[in-house]
CSV table of C-alpha atoms in Angstrom, one decimal:
chain,number,residue,atom,x,y,z
A,1,MET,CA,6.2,6.0,-1.4
A,2,TYR,CA,8.9,3.4,-1.3
A,3,GLU,CA,8.2,-0.3,-1.5
A,4,GLU,CA,10.5,-3.3,-1.9
A,5,ARG,CA,10.4,-7.0,-2.1
A,6,PRO,CA,12.9,-9.9,-2.3
A,7,SER,CA,13.9,-10.7,-5.8
A,8,ARG,CA,13.9,-14.1,-7.5
A,9,LEU,CA,17.6,-13.3,-8.0
A,10,THR,CA,19.4,-14.5,-4.9
A,11,GLY,CA,20.2,-11.8,-2.5
A,12,ALA,CA,18.7,-9.0,-4.6
A,13,VAL,CA,15.8,-6.7,-3.9
A,14,VAL,CA,13.2,-5.2,-6.3
A,15,TRP,CA,12.0,-1.8,-5.3
A,16,THR,CA,9.8,1.1,-6.5
A,17,SER,CA,9.7,4.7,-5.4
A,18,THR,CA,6.7,7.0,-6.2
A,19,PRO,CA,6.7,10.7,-5.4
A,20,THR,CA,4.6,11.7,-2.4
A,21,GLY,CA,5.5,15.4,-2.1
A,22,GLY,CA,7.8,15.0,0.8
A,23,ALA,CA,11.6,15.6,1.1
A,24,PRO,CA,13.7,13.3,-1.0
A,25,ARG,CA,14.8,10.1,0.7
A,26,PRO,CA,18.6,10.0,1.2
A,27,VAL,CA,20.2,6.8,-0.1
A,28,LEU,CA,22.7,5.5,2.5
A,29,PRO,CA,25.8,3.5,1.7
A,30,ASP,CA,24.9,-0.2,1.9
A,31,GLY,CA,27.6,-2.0,-0.1
A,32,CYS,CA,25.2,-2.6,-3.0
A,33,MET,CA,24.8,-1.4,-6.6
A,34,ASP,CA,21.5,-0.8,-8.4
A,35,LEU,CA,20.1,-1.1,-11.9
A,36,LEU,CA,17.5,1.7,-12.2
A,37,TRP,CA,14.7,2.7,-14.4
A,38,ASN,CA,13.6,6.3,-14.6
A,39,GLU,CA,11.6,8.1,-17.3
A,40,GLY,CA,12.7,5.8,-20.1
A,41,ARG,CA,16.3,5.5,-19.1
A,42,LEU,CA,18.4,2.7,-17.6
A,43,ILE,CA,20.9,3.9,-15.1
A,44,VAL,CA,23.4,2.2,-12.9
A,45,ALA,CA,24.0,3.4,-9.3
A,46,GLY,CA,27.5,2.6,-8.2
A,47,PRO,CA,28.6,1.8,-4.6
A,48,ASP,CA,28.3,4.8,-2.3
A,49,THR,CA,30.7,5.9,0.3
A,50,ARG,CA,28.4,8.7,1.5
A,51,ALA,CA,24.7,9.5,1.4
A,52,TYR,CA,23.2,10.3,-2.0
A,53,VAL,CA,20.3,12.7,-2.1
A,54,PRO,CA,18.4,12.8,-5.4
A,55,ASP,CA,18.1,16.2,-7.0
A,56,GLY,CA,15.8,17.6,-9.6
A,57,PRO,CA,12.0,17.1,-9.7
A,58,ALA,CA,10.6,14.0,-8.0
A,59,THR,CA,9.7,11.2,-10.5
A,60,PRO,CA,8.8,7.5,-10.3
A,61,TRP,CA,11.8,5.1,-10.0
A,62,ALA,CA,12.1,1.4,-10.2
A,63,GLY,CA,15.2,-0.6,-9.4
A,64,VAL,CA,17.0,-3.9,-8.6
A,65,ARG,CA,19.4,-3.7,-5.8
A,66,PHE,CA,22.0,-6.4,-6.1
A,67,HIS,CA,23.6,-8.3,-3.3
A,68,PRO,CA,27.0,-6.8,-2.4
A,69,GLY,CA,29.7,-7.9,-4.9
A,70,THR,CA,27.4,-9.4,-7.5
A,71,ALA,CA,26.7,-6.4,-9.9
A,72,PRO,CA,30.1,-6.1,-11.5
A,73,ALA,CA,29.9,-9.5,-13.1
A,74,LEU,CA,26.5,-8.6,-14.6
A,75,LEU,CA,27.6,-5.2,-15.8
A,76,GLY,CA,31.1,-6.1,-17.0
A,77,VAL,CA,32.6,-3.2,-15.1
A,78,PRO,CA,34.7,-3.1,-11.9
A,79,ALA,CA,32.8,-1.6,-9.0
A,80,HIS,CA,35.5,0.9,-8.2
A,81,GLU,CA,35.0,2.6,-11.6
A,82,LEU,CA,31.4,3.4,-10.5
A,83,ARG,CA,32.1,4.4,-6.9
A,84,ASP,CA,29.8,7.3,-5.8
A,85,ARG,CA,28.5,7.7,-9.4
A,86,ARG,CA,25.2,7.4,-11.3
A,87,VAL,CA,25.8,6.6,-15.0
A,88,GLU,CA,23.6,5.8,-18.0
A,89,LEU,CA,23.7,2.2,-19.0
A,90,THR,CA,24.7,3.4,-22.5
A,91,ASP,CA,28.0,4.4,-21.0
A,92,LEU,CA,28.7,0.7,-20.2
A,93,TRP,CA,26.9,-1.3,-22.8
A,94,PRO,CA,26.3,-0.8,-26.6
A,95,ALA,CA,23.7,1.9,-27.2
A,96,ALA,CA,21.7,-0.2,-29.6
A,97,GLU,CA,21.4,-3.0,-27.0
A,98,VAL,CA,20.3,-0.5,-24.3
A,99,ARG,CA,17.7,1.0,-26.6
A,100,ARG,CA,16.3,-2.5,-27.2
A,101,LEU,CA,16.2,-3.2,-23.5
A,102,CYS,CA,14.5,0.2,-22.8
A,103,ALA,CA,11.8,-0.5,-25.4
A,104,GLY,CA,11.1,-3.8,-23.7
A,105,ILE,CA,10.7,-2.2,-20.3
A,106,GLU,CA,8.6,0.6,-21.7
A,107,ALA,CA,6.2,-2.0,-23.2
A,108,ALA,CA,6.1,-4.0,-19.9
A,109,GLY,CA,3.2,-3.4,-17.6
A,110,HIS,CA,5.5,-3.3,-14.5
A,111,PRO,CA,9.0,-1.8,-15.0
A,112,ALA,CA,10.3,-3.2,-11.8
A,113,THR,CA,9.4,-6.8,-12.8
A,114,ALA,CA,10.9,-6.2,-16.3
A,115,LEU,CA,14.1,-5.0,-14.6
A,116,GLU,CA,14.1,-8.1,-12.5
A,117,GLU,CA,13.8,-10.3,-15.6
A,118,LEU,CA,16.7,-8.5,-17.2
A,119,ALA,CA,18.8,-9.1,-14.1
A,120,LEU,CA,17.9,-12.8,-14.0
A,121,GLU,CA,18.8,-13.2,-17.7
A,122,ARG,CA,22.2,-11.5,-17.3
A,123,ALA,CA,23.3,-12.4,-13.8
A,124,ALA,CA,26.5,-14.5,-13.3
A,125,PRO,CA,26.7,-17.3,-10.7
A,126,PRO,CA,27.6,-15.7,-7.3
A,127,ASP,CA,31.3,-16.0,-6.2
A,128,PRO,CA,31.2,-18.2,-3.1
A,129,VAL,CA,34.3,-16.5,-1.6
A,130,LEU,CA,32.7,-13.0,-1.9
A,131,ARG,CA,29.5,-14.3,-0.4
A,132,ARG,CA,31.3,-15.7,2.6
A,133,LEU,CA,33.3,-12.5,2.9
A,134,VAL,CA,30.1,-10.3,3.0
A,135,THR,CA,28.3,-12.7,5.4
A,136,ALA,CA,31.2,-12.7,7.8
A,137,LEU,CA,31.8,-8.9,7.7
A,138,ALA,CA,28.0,-8.2,8.1
A,139,ARG,CA,28.1,-10.3,11.3
A,140,GLY,CA,31.0,-8.1,12.6
A,141,ARG,CA,33.9,-10.5,12.1
A,142,PRO,CA,37.3,-8.8,11.9
A,143,VAL,CA,38.7,-8.4,8.4
A,144,ALA,CA,42.0,-10.0,9.2
A,145,ALA,CA,40.4,-13.2,10.6
A,146,VAL,CA,38.0,-13.5,7.7
A,147,ALA,CA,40.8,-13.0,5.2
A,148,GLU,CA,42.8,-15.8,6.9
A,149,GLU,CA,39.8,-18.1,6.8
A,150,LEU,CA,39.3,-17.5,3.1
A,151,GLY,CA,43.0,-17.9,2.3
A,152,LEU,CA,43.4,-14.4,1.0
A,153,GLY,CA,46.4,-12.2,1.6
A,154,PRO,CA,45.9,-8.5,2.4
A,155,ARG,CA,46.7,-7.3,-1.1
A,156,GLN,CA,44.6,-9.9,-2.8
A,157,LEU,CA,41.7,-9.2,-0.5
A,158,HIS,CA,41.9,-5.5,-1.2
A,159,ARG,CA,42.2,-6.0,-5.0
A,160,ARG,CA,39.2,-8.3,-5.1
A,161,SER,CA,37.2,-6.0,-2.8
A,162,LEU,CA,37.8,-3.0,-5.1
A,163,HIS,CA,36.6,-4.9,-8.1
A,164,ALA,CA,33.5,-6.4,-6.4
A,165,PHE,CA,32.5,-3.7,-3.9
A,166,GLY,CA,34.1,-0.5,-5.1
A,167,TYR,CA,36.3,0.0,-2.0
A,168,GLY,CA,38.5,-2.0,0.4
A,169,PRO,CA,37.3,-4.4,3.0
A,170,LYS,CA,37.7,-1.9,5.9
A,171,THR,CA,35.3,0.5,4.2
A,172,LEU,CA,32.9,-2.4,3.4
A,173,THR,CA,33.0,-3.4,7.1
A,174,ARG,CA,32.2,0.2,8.1
A,175,VAL,CA,29.3,0.4,5.7
A,176,LEU,CA,27.8,-3.0,6.8
A,177,ARG,CA,28.3,-2.1,10.5
A,178,LEU,CA,26.3,1.1,9.9
A,179,GLN,CA,23.4,-0.8,8.3
A,180,ARG,CA,23.5,-3.4,11.1
A,181,ALA,CA,23.3,-0.6,13.7
A,182,LEU,CA,20.5,1.3,12.0
A,183,ALA,CA,18.4,-1.9,11.8
A,184,LEU,CA,18.8,-2.3,15.5
A,185,ALA,CA,18.0,1.4,16.3
A,186,ARG,CA,14.9,1.4,14.1
A,187,ARG,CA,13.6,-1.6,16.1
A,188,GLY,CA,13.8,0.6,19.2
A,189,VAL,CA,17.0,-0.7,20.7
A,190,PRO,CA,18.6,2.2,22.7
A,191,TYR,CA,21.5,3.9,21.0
A,192,ALA,CA,24.1,2.8,23.6
A,193,ASP,CA,23.0,-0.8,23.3
A,194,THR,CA,22.8,-0.5,19.5
A,195,ALA,CA,26.4,0.8,19.5
A,196,THR,CA,27.7,-2.1,21.6
A,197,ARG,CA,25.8,-4.8,19.7
A,198,ALA,CA,26.8,-3.4,16.3
A,199,GLY,CA,30.5,-3.3,17.1
A,200,TYR,CA,31.2,0.3,17.9
A,201,ALA,CA,33.4,1.4,20.7
A,202,ASP,CA,30.6,3.4,22.2
A,203,GLN,CA,27.6,5.6,21.4
A,204,ALA,CA,29.7,8.5,20.4
A,205,HIS,CA,31.6,6.4,17.9
A,206,PHE,CA,28.3,5.3,16.4
A,207,ALA,CA,27.1,8.9,16.2
A,208,ARG,CA,30.3,10.0,14.4
A,209,ASP,CA,30.0,7.2,11.9
A,210,VAL,CA,26.4,8.1,11.1
A,211,LYS,CA,27.3,11.8,10.6
A,212,GLU,CA,30.3,11.0,8.4
A,213,LEU,CA,28.5,8.4,6.2
A,214,SER,CA,25.1,10.0,6.0
A,215,GLY,CA,25.8,13.7,6.5
A,216,MET,CA,23.1,13.8,9.2
A,217,THR,CA,23.0,13.4,13.0
A,218,LEU,CA,21.7,10.2,14.3
A,219,THR,CA,18.5,11.8,15.6
A,220,VAL,CA,17.7,13.5,12.2
A,221,LEU,CA,18.5,10.3,10.3
A,222,LEU,CA,16.3,8.0,12.3
A,223,GLY,CA,13.6,10.7,12.4
A,224,ARG,CA,13.3,10.3,8.7
Protein backbone atom coordinates (compact mmCIF):
# COMPACT_ATOMS: atom_id res chain seq x y z
CA MET A 1 0.00 0.00 0.00
CA TYR A 2 1.31 3.42 -0.97
CA GLU A 3 0.61 6.52 1.13
CA GLU A 4 1.93 10.06 0.91
CA ARG A 5 1.53 13.44 2.56
CA PRO A 6 2.89 16.95 2.01
CA SER A 7 6.20 17.51 3.78
CA ARG A 8 7.08 20.40 6.04
CA LEU A 9 9.89 20.96 3.53
CA THR A 10 8.42 23.24 0.88
CA GLY A 11 7.31 21.37 -2.23
CA ALA A 12 8.40 17.95 -0.96
CA VAL A 13 6.31 14.85 -0.30
CA VAL A 14 6.81 12.20 2.41
CA TRP A 15 5.71 8.71 1.40
CA THR A 16 5.67 5.09 2.49
CA SER A 17 5.13 1.88 0.54
CA THR A 18 4.16 -1.39 2.22
CA PRO A 19 4.03 -4.67 0.26
CA THR A 20 0.52 -5.94 -0.43
CA GLY A 21 1.33 -8.92 -2.63
CA GLY A 22 0.40 -7.23 -5.91
CA ALA A 23 2.56 -6.37 -8.90
CA PRO A 24 5.30 -3.79 -8.23
CA ARG A 25 4.21 -0.22 -8.79
CA PRO A 26 6.12 1.43 -11.66
CA VAL A 27 7.73 4.77 -10.81
CA LEU A 28 7.12 7.21 -13.65
CA PRO A 29 9.37 10.16 -14.55
CA ASP A 30 8.23 13.22 -12.61
CA GLY A 31 11.21 15.59 -12.56
CA CYS A 32 11.92 14.73 -8.92
CA MET A 33 14.61 12.98 -6.89
CA ASP A 34 14.02 10.95 -3.72
CA LEU A 35 15.89 10.12 -0.54
CA LEU A 36 14.88 6.55 0.34
CA TRP A 37 15.00 4.26 3.36
CA ASN A 38 14.90 0.51 2.82
CA GLU A 39 15.98 -2.24 5.19
CA GLY A 40 18.59 -0.19 7.01
CA ARG A 41 19.96 1.57 3.95
CA LEU A 42 19.78 5.17 2.73
CA ILE A 43 19.45 5.34 -1.05
CA VAL A 44 19.12 8.18 -3.52
CA ALA A 45 16.82 7.85 -6.53
CA GLY A 46 18.03 10.09 -9.34
CA PRO A 47 15.80 11.76 -11.94
CA ASP A 48 14.18 9.25 -14.27
CA THR A 49 13.76 9.53 -18.02
CA ARG A 50 11.78 6.27 -18.19
CA ALA A 51 9.64 4.18 -15.87
CA TYR A 52 11.48 2.41 -13.07
CA VAL A 53 10.08 -0.94 -11.94
CA PRO A 54 11.53 -2.24 -8.64
CA ASP A 55 12.99 -5.73 -8.79
CA GLY A 56 13.70 -8.27 -6.09
CA PRO A 57 11.44 -9.21 -3.17
CA ALA A 58 8.87 -6.65 -2.04
CA THR A 59 9.94 -4.83 1.13
CA PRO A 60 8.75 -1.71 3.00
CA TRP A 61 10.08 1.62 1.75
CA ALA A 62 9.94 5.18 3.04
CA GLY A 63 11.00 8.27 1.16
CA VAL A 64 11.09 12.00 0.75
CA ARG A 65 10.39 13.17 -2.79
CA PHE A 66 11.95 16.58 -3.34
CA HIS A 67 10.47 19.33 -5.46
CA PRO A 68 12.10 19.32 -8.91
CA GLY A 69 15.51 20.99 -8.88
CA THR A 70 16.00 21.11 -5.10
CA ALA A 71 17.75 17.79 -4.26
CA PRO A 72 21.19 18.51 -5.80
CA ALA A 73 21.87 21.35 -3.34
CA LEU A 74 21.07 19.03 -0.42
CA LEU A 75 23.06 16.09 -1.78
CA GLY A 76 26.00 18.06 -3.13
CA VAL A 77 25.85 16.21 -6.47
CA PRO A 78 24.62 17.46 -9.87
CA ALA A 79 21.40 15.74 -10.86
CA HIS A 80 22.73 14.56 -14.23
CA GLU A 81 25.27 12.35 -12.46
CA LEU A 82 22.36 10.40 -10.94
CA ARG A 83 20.07 10.30 -13.97
CA ASP A 84 18.21 6.95 -14.21
CA ARG A 85 20.19 5.59 -11.24
CA ARG A 86 19.61 4.39 -7.67
CA VAL A 87 22.74 4.78 -5.55
CA GLU A 88 23.66 4.23 -1.92
CA LEU A 89 24.04 7.46 0.00
CA THR A 90 27.50 6.18 1.03
CA ASP A 91 28.52 6.71 -2.61
CA LEU A 92 27.85 10.44 -2.15
CA TRP A 93 28.56 11.18 1.52
CA PRO A 94 31.21 9.93 3.99
CA ALA A 95 30.43 6.40 5.16
CA ALA A 96 30.77 7.27 8.85
CA GLU A 97 28.26 10.08 8.51
CA VAL A 98 25.78 7.84 6.70
CA ARG A 99 26.16 5.11 9.34
CA ARG A 100 25.31 7.69 12.01
CA LEU A 101 22.26 8.82 10.08
CA CYS A 102 21.13 5.24 9.53
CA ALA A 103 21.43 4.51 13.23
CA GLY A 104 19.23 7.50 14.01
CA ILE A 105 16.57 6.41 11.54
CA GLU A 106 16.68 2.83 12.85
CA ALA A 107 16.06 4.14 16.35
CA ALA A 108 13.16 6.35 15.25
CA GLY A 109 9.64 5.08 15.54
CA HIS A 110 8.70 6.31 12.07
CA PRO A 111 11.43 6.16 9.39
CA ALA A 112 9.50 8.46 7.04
CA THR A 113 9.34 11.19 9.69
CA ALA A 114 13.03 10.72 10.49
CA LEU A 115 13.84 11.08 6.78
CA GLU A 116 11.83 14.28 6.69
CA GLU A 117 13.77 15.64 9.66
CA LEU A 118 17.03 14.81 7.88
CA ALA A 119 15.84 16.64 4.76
CA LEU A 120 14.74 19.66 6.80
CA GLU A 121 18.15 19.86 8.49
CA ARG A 122 20.13 19.61 5.26
CA ALA A 123 17.97 21.45 2.73
CA ALA A 124 19.30 24.60 1.08
CA PRO A 125 17.05 27.60 0.35
CA PRO A 126 15.19 27.03 -2.94
CA ASP A 127 16.52 28.78 -6.04
CA PRO A 128 13.74 31.22 -7.05
CA VAL A 129 14.73 31.06 -10.72
CA LEU A 130 14.42 27.28 -10.79
CA ARG A 131 11.09 27.43 -8.97
CA ARG A 132 9.74 29.89 -11.53
CA LEU A 133 11.05 27.70 -14.34
CA VAL A 134 9.35 24.56 -13.00
CA THR A 135 6.09 26.39 -12.30
CA ALA A 136 5.96 27.85 -15.80
CA LEU A 137 6.83 24.61 -17.58
CA ALA A 138 4.36 22.66 -15.44
CA ARG A 139 1.67 25.02 -16.71
CA GLY A 140 2.62 24.31 -20.30
CA ARG A 141 4.52 27.49 -21.09
CA PRO A 142 6.99 27.25 -24.03
CA VAL A 143 10.63 26.79 -23.04
CA ALA A 144 11.88 29.69 -25.16
CA ALA A 145 9.35 32.14 -23.72
CA VAL A 146 10.13 31.11 -20.14
CA ALA A 147 13.88 31.37 -20.72
CA GLU A 148 13.48 34.88 -22.09
CA GLU A 149 11.37 35.93 -19.10
CA LEU A 150 14.03 34.56 -16.75
CA GLY A 151 16.86 36.25 -18.65
CA LEU A 152 18.58 32.96 -19.47
CA GLY A 153 20.20 32.13 -22.80
CA PRO A 154 19.73 28.65 -24.31
CA ARG A 155 23.13 27.33 -23.20
CA GLN A 156 22.82 28.75 -19.71
CA LEU A 157 19.33 27.33 -19.33
CA HIS A 158 20.46 23.90 -20.53
CA ARG A 159 23.48 23.90 -18.19
CA ARG A 160 21.42 24.89 -15.16
CA SER A 161 18.74 22.35 -16.06
CA LEU A 162 21.26 19.51 -16.29
CA HIS A 163 22.61 20.36 -12.86
CA ALA A 164 19.21 20.83 -11.20
CA PHE A 165 16.95 18.32 -12.99
CA GLY A 166 19.32 15.84 -14.63
CA TYR A 167 18.31 16.68 -18.19
CA GLY A 168 17.55 19.63 -20.43
CA PRO A 169 14.46 21.86 -20.27
CA LYS A 170 12.76 20.14 -23.20
CA THR A 171 12.90 16.78 -21.44
CA LEU A 172 11.67 18.39 -18.24
CA THR A 173 8.78 19.91 -20.21
CA ARG A 174 7.90 16.50 -21.61
CA VAL A 175 7.99 14.85 -18.18
CA LEU A 176 5.87 17.57 -16.55
CA ARG A 177 3.39 17.44 -19.43
CA LEU A 178 2.99 13.70 -18.92
CA GLN A 179 2.28 14.19 -15.22
CA ARG A 180 -0.21 16.96 -16.03
CA ALA A 181 -2.00 14.72 -18.54
CA LEU A 182 -2.14 11.68 -16.27
CA ALA A 183 -3.63 13.79 -13.47
CA LEU A 184 -6.42 14.86 -15.83
CA ALA A 185 -7.02 11.35 -17.17
CA ARG A 186 -7.19 9.88 -13.67
CA ARG A 187 -9.94 12.38 -12.86
CA GLY A 188 -12.00 10.92 -15.68
CA VAL A 189 -11.29 13.51 -18.38
CA PRO A 190 -11.62 11.78 -21.79
CA TYR A 191 -8.29 11.00 -23.44
CA ALA A 192 -8.84 13.36 -26.38
CA ASP A 193 -9.72 16.26 -24.06
CA THR A 194 -6.82 15.36 -21.78
CA ALA A 195 -4.40 15.52 -24.70
CA THR A 196 -5.63 18.97 -25.74
CA ARG A 197 -5.65 20.42 -22.23
CA ALA A 198 -2.21 19.03 -21.40
CA GLY A 199 -0.60 20.44 -24.55
CA TYR A 200 -0.30 17.43 -26.86
CA ALA A 201 -1.00 17.73 -30.57
CA ASP A 202 -3.68 15.04 -30.31
CA GLN A 203 -4.61 11.83 -28.50
CA ALA A 204 -2.17 9.78 -30.57
CA HIS A 205 0.68 12.09 -29.51
CA PHE A 206 -0.38 11.62 -25.87
CA ALA A 207 -0.47 7.83 -26.27
CA ARG A 208 3.01 7.75 -27.87
CA ASP A 209 4.51 9.80 -25.07
CA VAL A 210 2.96 7.53 -22.46
CA LYS A 211 4.39 4.45 -24.18
CA GLU A 212 7.88 5.97 -24.57
CA LEU A 213 8.13 7.30 -21.00
CA SER A 214 6.33 4.52 -19.13
CA GLY A 215 6.87 1.46 -21.34
CA MET A 216 3.12 0.77 -21.16
CA THR A 217 0.09 1.66 -23.21
CA LEU A 218 -2.18 4.38 -21.91
CA THR A 219 -4.92 1.87 -21.08
CA VAL A 220 -2.59 -0.44 -19.15
CA LEU A 221 -0.94 2.41 -17.28
CA LEU A 222 -4.17 4.00 -16.11
CA GLY A 223 -5.60 0.58 -15.33
CA ARG A 224 -2.91 0.27 -12.67
